[in-house]
CSV table of C-alpha atoms in Angstrom, one decimal:
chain,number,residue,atom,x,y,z
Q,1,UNK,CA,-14.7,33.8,277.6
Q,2,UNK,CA,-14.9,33.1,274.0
Q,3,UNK,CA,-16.9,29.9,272.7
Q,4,UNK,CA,-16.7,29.1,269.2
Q,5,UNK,CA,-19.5,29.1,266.9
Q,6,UNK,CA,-20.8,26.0,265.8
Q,7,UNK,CA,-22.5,24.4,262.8
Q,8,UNK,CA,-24.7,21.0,262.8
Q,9,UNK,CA,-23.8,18.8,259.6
Q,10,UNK,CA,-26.7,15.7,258.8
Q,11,UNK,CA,-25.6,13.5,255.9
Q,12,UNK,CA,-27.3,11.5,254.2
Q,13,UNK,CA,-26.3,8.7,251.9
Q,14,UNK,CA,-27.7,6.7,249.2
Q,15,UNK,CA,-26.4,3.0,249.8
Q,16,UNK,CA,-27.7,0.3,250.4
Q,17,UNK,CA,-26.9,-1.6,253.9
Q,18,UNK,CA,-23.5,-3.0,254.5
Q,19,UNK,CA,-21.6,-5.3,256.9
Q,20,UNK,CA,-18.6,-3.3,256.8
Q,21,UNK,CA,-18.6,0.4,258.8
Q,22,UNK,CA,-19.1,3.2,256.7
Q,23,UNK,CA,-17.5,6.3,257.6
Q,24,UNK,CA,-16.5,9.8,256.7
Q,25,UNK,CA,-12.8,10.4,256.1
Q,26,UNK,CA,-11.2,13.8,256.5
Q,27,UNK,CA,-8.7,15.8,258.8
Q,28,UNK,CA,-11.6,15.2,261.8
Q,29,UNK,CA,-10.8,11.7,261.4
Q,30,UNK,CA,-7.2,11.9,260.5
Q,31,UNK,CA,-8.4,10.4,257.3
Q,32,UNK,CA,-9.0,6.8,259.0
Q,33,UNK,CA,-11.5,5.4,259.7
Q,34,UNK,CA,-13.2,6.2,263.2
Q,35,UNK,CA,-15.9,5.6,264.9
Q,36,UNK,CA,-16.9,8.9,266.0
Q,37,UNK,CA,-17.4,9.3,262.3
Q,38,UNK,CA,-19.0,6.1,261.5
Q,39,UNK,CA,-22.9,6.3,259.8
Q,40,UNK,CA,-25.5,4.9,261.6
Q,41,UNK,CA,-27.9,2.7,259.8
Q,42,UNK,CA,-31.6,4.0,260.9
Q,43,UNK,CA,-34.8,3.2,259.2
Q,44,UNK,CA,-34.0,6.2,256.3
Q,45,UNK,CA,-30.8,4.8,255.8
Q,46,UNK,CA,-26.9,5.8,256.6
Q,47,UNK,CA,-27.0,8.6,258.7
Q,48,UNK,CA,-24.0,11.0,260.1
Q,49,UNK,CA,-24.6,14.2,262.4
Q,50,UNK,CA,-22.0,15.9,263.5
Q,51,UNK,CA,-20.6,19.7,264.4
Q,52,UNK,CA,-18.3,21.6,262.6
Q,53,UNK,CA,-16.9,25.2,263.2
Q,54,UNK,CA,-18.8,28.0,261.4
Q,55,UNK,CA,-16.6,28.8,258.6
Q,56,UNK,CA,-14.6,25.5,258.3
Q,57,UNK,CA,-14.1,24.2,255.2
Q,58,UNK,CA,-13.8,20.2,255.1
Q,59,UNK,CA,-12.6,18.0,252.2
Q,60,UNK,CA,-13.7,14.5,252.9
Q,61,UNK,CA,-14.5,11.1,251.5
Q,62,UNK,CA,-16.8,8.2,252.3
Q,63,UNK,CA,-15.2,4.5,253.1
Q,64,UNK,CA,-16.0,1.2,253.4
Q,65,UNK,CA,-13.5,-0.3,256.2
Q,66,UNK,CA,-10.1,0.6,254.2
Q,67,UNK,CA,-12.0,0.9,250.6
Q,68,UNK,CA,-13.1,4.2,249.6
Q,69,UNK,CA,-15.9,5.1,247.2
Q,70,UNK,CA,-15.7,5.2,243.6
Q,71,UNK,CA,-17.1,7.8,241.1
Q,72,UNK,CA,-18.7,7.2,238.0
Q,73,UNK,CA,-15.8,6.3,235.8
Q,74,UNK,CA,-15.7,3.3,238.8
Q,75,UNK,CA,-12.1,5.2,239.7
Q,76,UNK,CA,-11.6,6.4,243.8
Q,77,UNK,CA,-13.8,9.6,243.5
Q,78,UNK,CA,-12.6,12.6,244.0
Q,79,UNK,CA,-13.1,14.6,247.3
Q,80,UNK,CA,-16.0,15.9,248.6
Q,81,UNK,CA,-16.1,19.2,250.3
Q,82,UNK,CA,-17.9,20.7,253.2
Q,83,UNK,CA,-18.6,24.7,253.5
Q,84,UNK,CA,-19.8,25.0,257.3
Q,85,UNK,CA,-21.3,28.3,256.5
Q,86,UNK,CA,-24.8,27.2,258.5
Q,87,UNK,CA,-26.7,24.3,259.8
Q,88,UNK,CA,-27.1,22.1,256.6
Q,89,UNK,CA,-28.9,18.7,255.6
Q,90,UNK,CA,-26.6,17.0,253.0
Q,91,UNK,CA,-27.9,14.1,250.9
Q,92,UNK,CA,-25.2,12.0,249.2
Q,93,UNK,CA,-25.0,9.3,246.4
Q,94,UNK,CA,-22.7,6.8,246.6
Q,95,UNK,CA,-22.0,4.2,243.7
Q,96,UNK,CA,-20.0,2.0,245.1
Q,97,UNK,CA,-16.3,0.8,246.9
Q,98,UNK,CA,-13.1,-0.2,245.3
Q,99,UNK,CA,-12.5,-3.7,245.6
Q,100,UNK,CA,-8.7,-3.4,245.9
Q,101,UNK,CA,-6.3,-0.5,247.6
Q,102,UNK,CA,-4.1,-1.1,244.5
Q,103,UNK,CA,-2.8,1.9,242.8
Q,104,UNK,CA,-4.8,2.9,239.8
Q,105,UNK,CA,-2.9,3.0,236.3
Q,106,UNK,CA,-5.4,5.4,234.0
Q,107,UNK,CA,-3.0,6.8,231.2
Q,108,UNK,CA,-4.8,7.4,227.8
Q,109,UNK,CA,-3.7,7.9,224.8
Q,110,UNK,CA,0.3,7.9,222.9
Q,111,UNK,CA,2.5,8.8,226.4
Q,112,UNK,CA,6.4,8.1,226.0
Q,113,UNK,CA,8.5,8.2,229.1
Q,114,UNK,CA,12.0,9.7,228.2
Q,115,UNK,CA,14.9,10.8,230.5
Q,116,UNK,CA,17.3,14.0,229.7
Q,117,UNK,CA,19.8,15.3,231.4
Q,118,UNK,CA,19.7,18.7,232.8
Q,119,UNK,CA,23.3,20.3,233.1
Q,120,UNK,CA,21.6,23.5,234.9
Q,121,UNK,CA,20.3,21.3,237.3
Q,122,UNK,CA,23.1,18.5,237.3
Q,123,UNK,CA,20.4,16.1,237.4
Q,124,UNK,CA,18.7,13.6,235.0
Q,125,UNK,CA,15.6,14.7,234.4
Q,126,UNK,CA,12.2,12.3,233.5
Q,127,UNK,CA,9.7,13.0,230.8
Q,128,UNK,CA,6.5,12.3,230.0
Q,129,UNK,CA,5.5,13.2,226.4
Q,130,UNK,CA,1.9,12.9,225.4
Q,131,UNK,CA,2.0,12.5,221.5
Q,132,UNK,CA,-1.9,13.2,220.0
Q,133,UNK,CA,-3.5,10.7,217.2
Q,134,UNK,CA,-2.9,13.0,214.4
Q,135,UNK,CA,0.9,12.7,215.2
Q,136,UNK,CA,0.6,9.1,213.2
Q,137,UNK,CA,-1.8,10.6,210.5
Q,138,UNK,CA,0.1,13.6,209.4
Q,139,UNK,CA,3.9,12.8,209.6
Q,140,UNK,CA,4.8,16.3,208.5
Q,141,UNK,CA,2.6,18.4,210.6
Q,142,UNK,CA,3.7,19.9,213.9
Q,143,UNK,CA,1.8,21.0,216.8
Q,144,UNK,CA,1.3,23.7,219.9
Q,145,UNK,CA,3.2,22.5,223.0
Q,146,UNK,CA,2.2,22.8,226.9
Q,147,UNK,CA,5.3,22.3,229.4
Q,148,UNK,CA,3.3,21.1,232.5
Q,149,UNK,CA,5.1,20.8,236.0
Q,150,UNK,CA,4.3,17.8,238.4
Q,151,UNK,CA,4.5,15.9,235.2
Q,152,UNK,CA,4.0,12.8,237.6
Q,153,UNK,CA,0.8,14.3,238.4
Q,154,UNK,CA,-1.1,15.0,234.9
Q,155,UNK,CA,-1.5,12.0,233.2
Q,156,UNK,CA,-1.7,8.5,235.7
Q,157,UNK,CA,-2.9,8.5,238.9
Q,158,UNK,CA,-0.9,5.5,239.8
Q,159,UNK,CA,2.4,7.6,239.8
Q,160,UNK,CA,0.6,10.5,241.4
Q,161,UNK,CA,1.6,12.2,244.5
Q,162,UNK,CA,-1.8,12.0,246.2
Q,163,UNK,CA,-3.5,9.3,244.2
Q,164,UNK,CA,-5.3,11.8,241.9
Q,165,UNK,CA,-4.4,13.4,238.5
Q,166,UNK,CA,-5.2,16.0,235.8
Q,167,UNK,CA,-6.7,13.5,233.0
Q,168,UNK,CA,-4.5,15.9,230.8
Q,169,UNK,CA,-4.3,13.0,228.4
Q,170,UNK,CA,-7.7,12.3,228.5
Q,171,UNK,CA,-8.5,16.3,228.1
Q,172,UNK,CA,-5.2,16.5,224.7
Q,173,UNK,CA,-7.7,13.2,223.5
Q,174,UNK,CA,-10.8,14.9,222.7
Q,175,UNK,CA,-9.7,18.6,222.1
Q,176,UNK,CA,-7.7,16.2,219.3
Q,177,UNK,CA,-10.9,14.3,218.4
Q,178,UNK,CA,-12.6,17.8,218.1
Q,179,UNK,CA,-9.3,18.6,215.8
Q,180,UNK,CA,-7.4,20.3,217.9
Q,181,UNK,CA,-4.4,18.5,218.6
Q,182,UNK,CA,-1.8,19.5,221.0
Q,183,UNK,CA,2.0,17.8,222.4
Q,184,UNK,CA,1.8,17.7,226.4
Q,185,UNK,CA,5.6,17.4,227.7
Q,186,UNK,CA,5.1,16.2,231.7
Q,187,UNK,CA,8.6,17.2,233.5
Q,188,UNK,CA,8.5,14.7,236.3
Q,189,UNK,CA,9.7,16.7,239.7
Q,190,UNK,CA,11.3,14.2,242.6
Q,191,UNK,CA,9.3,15.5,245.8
Q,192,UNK,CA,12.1,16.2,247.6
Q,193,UNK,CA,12.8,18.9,245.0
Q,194,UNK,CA,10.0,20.8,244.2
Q,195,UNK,CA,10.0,23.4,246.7
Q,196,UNK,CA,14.2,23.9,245.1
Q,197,UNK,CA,12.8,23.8,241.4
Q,198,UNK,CA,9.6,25.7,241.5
Q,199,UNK,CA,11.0,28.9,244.5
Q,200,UNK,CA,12.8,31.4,242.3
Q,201,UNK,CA,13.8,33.1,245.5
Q,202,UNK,CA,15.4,32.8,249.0
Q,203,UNK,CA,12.5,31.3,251.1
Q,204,UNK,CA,12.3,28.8,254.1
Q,205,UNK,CA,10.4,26.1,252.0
Q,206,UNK,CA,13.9,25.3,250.7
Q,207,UNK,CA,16.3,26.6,253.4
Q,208,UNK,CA,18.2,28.7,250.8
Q,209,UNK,CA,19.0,25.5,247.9
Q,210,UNK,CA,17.1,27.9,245.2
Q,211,UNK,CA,17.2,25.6,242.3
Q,212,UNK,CA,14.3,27.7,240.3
Q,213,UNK,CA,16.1,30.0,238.0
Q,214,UNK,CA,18.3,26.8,236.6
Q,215,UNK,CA,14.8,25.0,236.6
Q,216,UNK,CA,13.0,27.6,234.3
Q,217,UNK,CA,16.7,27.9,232.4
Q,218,UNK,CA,16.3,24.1,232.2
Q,219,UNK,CA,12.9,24.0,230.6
Q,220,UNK,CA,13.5,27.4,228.1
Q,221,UNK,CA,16.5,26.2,227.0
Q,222,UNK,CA,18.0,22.4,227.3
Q,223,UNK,CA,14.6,20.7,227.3
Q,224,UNK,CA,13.1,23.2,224.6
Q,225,UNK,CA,16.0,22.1,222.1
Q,226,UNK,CA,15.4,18.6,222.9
Q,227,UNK,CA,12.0,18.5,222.5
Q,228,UNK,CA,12.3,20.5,219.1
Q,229,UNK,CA,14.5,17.9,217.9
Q,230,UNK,CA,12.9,15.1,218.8
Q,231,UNK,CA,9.2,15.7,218.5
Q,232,UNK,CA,6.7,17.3,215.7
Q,233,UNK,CA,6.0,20.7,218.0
Q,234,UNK,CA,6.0,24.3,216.9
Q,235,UNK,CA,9.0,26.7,217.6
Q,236,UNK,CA,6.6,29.6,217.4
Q,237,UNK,CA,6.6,31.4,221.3
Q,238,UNK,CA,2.9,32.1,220.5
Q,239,UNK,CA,3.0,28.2,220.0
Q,240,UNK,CA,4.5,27.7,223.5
Q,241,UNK,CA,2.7,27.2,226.9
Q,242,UNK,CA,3.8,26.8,230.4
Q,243,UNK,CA,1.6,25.6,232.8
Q,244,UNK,CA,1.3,24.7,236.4
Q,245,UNK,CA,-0.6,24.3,240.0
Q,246,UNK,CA,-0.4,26.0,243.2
Q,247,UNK,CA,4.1,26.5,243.5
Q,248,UNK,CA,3.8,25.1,239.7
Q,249,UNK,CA,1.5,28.4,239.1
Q,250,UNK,CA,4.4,30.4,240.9
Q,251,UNK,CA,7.1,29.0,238.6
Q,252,UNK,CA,5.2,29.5,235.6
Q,253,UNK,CA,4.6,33.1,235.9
Q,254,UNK,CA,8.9,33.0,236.8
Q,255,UNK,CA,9.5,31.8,233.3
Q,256,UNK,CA,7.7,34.1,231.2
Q,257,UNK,CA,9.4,36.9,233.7
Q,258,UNK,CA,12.7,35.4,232.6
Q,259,UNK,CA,12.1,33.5,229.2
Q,260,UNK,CA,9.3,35.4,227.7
Q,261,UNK,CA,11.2,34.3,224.3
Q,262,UNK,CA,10.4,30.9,225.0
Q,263,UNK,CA,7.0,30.7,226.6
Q,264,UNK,CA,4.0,32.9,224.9
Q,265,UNK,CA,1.1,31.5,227.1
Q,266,UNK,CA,1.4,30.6,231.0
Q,267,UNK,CA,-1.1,28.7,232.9
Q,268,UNK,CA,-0.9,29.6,236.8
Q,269,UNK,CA,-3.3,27.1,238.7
Q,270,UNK,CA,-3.9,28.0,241.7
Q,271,UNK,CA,-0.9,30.1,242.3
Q,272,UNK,CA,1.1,30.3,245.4
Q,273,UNK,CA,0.6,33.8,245.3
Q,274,UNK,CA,1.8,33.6,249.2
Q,275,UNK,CA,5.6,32.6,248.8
Q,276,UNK,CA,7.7,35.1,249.4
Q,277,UNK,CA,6.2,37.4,251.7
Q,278,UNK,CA,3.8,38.1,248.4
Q,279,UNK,CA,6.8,38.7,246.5
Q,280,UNK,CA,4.6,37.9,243.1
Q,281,UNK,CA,2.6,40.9,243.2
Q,282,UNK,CA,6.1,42.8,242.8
Q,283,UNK,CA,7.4,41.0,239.9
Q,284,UNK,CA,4.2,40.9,238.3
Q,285,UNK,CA,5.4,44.8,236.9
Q,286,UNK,CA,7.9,43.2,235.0
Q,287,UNK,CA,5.8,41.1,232.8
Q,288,UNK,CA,6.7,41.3,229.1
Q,289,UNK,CA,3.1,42.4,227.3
Q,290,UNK,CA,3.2,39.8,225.0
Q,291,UNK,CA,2.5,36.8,226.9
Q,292,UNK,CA,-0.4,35.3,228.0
Q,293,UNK,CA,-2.0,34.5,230.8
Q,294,UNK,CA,-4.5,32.4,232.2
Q,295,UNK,CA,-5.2,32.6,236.2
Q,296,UNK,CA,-7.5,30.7,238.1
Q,297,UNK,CA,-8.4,29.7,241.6
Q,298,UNK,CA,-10.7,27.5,243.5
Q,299,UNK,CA,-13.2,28.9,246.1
Q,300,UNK,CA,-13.0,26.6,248.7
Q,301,UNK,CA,-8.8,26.1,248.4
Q,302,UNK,CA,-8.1,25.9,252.0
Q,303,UNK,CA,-9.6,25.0,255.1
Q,304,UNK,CA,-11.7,28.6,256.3
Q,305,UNK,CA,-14.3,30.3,254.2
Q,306,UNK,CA,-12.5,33.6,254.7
Q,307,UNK,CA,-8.9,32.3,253.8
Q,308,UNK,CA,-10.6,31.1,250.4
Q,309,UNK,CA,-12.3,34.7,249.9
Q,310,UNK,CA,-8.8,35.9,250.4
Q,311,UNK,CA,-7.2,33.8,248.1
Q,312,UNK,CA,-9.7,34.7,245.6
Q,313,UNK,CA,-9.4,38.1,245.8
Q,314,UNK,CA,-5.7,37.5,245.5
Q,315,UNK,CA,-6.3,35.6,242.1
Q,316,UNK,CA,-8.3,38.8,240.8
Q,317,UNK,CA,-5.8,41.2,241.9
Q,318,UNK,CA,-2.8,39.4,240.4
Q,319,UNK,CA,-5.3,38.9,237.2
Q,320,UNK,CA,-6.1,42.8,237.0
Q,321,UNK,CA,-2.3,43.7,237.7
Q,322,UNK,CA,-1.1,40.9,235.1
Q,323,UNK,CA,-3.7,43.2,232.5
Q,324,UNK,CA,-2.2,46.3,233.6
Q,325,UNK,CA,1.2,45.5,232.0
Q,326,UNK,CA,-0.6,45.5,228.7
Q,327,UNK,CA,-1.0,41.3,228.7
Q,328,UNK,CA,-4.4,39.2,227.4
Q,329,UNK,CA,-5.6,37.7,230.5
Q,330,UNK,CA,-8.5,35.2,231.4
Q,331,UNK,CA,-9.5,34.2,234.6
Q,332,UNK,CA,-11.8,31.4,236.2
Q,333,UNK,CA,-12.8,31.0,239.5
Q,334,UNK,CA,-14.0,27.1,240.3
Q,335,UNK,CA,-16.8,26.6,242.0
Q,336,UNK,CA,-16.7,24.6,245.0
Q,337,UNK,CA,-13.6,23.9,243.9
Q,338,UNK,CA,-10.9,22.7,246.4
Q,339,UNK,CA,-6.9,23.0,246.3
Q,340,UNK,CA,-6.9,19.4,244.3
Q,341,UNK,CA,-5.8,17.1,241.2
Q,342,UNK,CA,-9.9,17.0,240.8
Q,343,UNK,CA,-9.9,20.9,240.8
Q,344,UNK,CA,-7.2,21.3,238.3
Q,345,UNK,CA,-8.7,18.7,236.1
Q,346,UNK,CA,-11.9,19.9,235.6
Q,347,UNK,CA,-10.3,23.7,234.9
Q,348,UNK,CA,-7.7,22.0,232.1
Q,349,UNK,CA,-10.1,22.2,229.5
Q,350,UNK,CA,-10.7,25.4,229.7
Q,351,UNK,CA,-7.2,26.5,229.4
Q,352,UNK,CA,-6.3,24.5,226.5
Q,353,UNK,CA,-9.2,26.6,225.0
Q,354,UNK,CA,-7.6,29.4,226.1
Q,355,UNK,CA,-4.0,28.5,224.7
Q,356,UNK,CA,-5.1,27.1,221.8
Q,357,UNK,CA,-8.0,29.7,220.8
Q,358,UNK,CA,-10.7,27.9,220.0
């Protein structure tokens, strides 16, 4: 008979006491509160123990009743994550609760919301179109542009899918404080058709309705124009990015298959390399030379240590394949990075350096 292995997990936290429970949130709990995953106030302090199987991964977050904790920026911190590789001691700081379960509006900088409509797609299309300081300054200068996916996602974590965001705006504010200014263009995707827009290819995540190759027409060719027209941006390709996470990855490697006039730099986040029966590590022999690419991956971006090994091993074989066909590639692996907003926020920076070359 086959027992599983298990792992014993001790927290630790740093709070003061509390009238209200305190408990860990995460799949275990059905992220709720529950009092098999309450802490126990002992003479140390808030205590959990608990088992976990060997190899889990969990992404989890600490509550107060229904308020969760906040991070330094006083914001809802972002997750924390649990690698149940062996018995482990974990001591934890926490700063504090929100005092409301009111969604959190954290835009910065010059952001106008636009709308456009898409005749490849037959839909009207939303935009959000982050404009940097020196836009004001230098009326005749233009800038490098970054098409982002999930523009929903990228700049406010009130109209976020999951409550969390990129801080893209806060990241285009000091790369332009440091002088490097750049024009973000977020292409707002209703949820109900993402898996259409961003699977270039029959697949059961959209029962057939393949909307992907209009989408990437969409985005090379009507909103390209547009944008051009209507906003200080360079026409140069090499000027040109396209960048997005997990299927967003996926679509952005699509569009420099299919558009490589249009798009000279891709960011793939996180790609969902496994769409397709793999189908990516095909196409990624067609790859026009003179793009490029910058690939990334978490290591913790699913719920098993060795489905995260796999997935970075994936990321490194796409990345040497992707430098076979004669392209400039970098790659980052996050550490302790899970398949998140906080993830792909802290990994932005480094692809603006990339795109931009600085």
């Amino acid at each position: 008979m086959f027992t599983p292995e298990m792992v014993k997990i001790k927290i630790h936290l740093k709070l003061e006491k509390l009238a209200q429970p305190v408990c860990l949130l995460s799949a275990l709990s059905q992220w709720k509160p529950s009092e098999a995953f309450e802490f126990a106030w002992t003479p140390s302090g808030y205590v959990l123990e608990f088992e976990m199987l060997q190899g889990q991964i969990l992404e989890c977050r600490i509550s107060k009743g229904e308020l969760e904790e906040v991070g330094p920026e006083g914001l809802k911190r972002y997750p924390r994550a649990i690698a149940a590789q062996q018995d482990q001691e974990l001591n934890w700081e926490v700063l504090g609760f929100l005092t409301a379960l009111d969604p959190e509006h954290t835009r910065s900088g010059h952001i106008e919301e636009h709308t456009l409509f898409s005749p490849e797609l037959e839909a009207e299309v939303k935009l959000l179109v982050y404009l940097p300081p020196q836009h004001f300054t230098e009326p005749d200068r233009v800038f490098p542009v970054v098409y982002l996916h999930d523009g929903h996602n990228v700049f406010d974590r009130a109209t976020s899918s999951f409550g969390f965001e990129w801080q893209a705006d806060e990241t285009a504010e000091h790369f332009a404080r440091a002088g490097h200014p750049v024009v973000l263009v977020g292409i707002w995707t209703p949820a109900e058709k993402r898996n259409q827009y961003y699977v270039p290819f029959h697949s059961r995540l959209h029962n057939g309705q393949e909307q992907g190759t209009a989408y990437v027409r969409f985005i090379a060719t009507t909103l390209k124009t547009h944008i051009q027209q209507h906003f200080p941006v360079s026409k140069e390709t090499a000027q040109t990015a396209i960048c997005g996470s997990s299927l967003g990855g996926l679509i952005s490697m699509y569009a420099t298959l299919h558009h490589p006039e249009a798009f000279g730099v891709a960011c793939l986040m996180s790609p969902a390399l496994w769409v397709g029966e793999y189908l990516a590590f095909e196409e990624v022999q067609k790859l026009p030379p003179a793009v490029r690419y910058f690939i990334d991956m978490g290591d913790l971006e699913t719920d098993t240590l060795e489905g995260a090994a796999l997935l970075v091993r994936q990321a490194k074989q796409l990345a040497l394949l992707v430098s076979q066909q004669g392209c400039d590639v970098e790659l980052l692996i996050g550490q302790g990075h899970l398949h998140h907003e906080s993830a792909w926020a802290e990994r932005f920076p480094a692809f603006l350096k990339f795109f931009l070359q600085v």
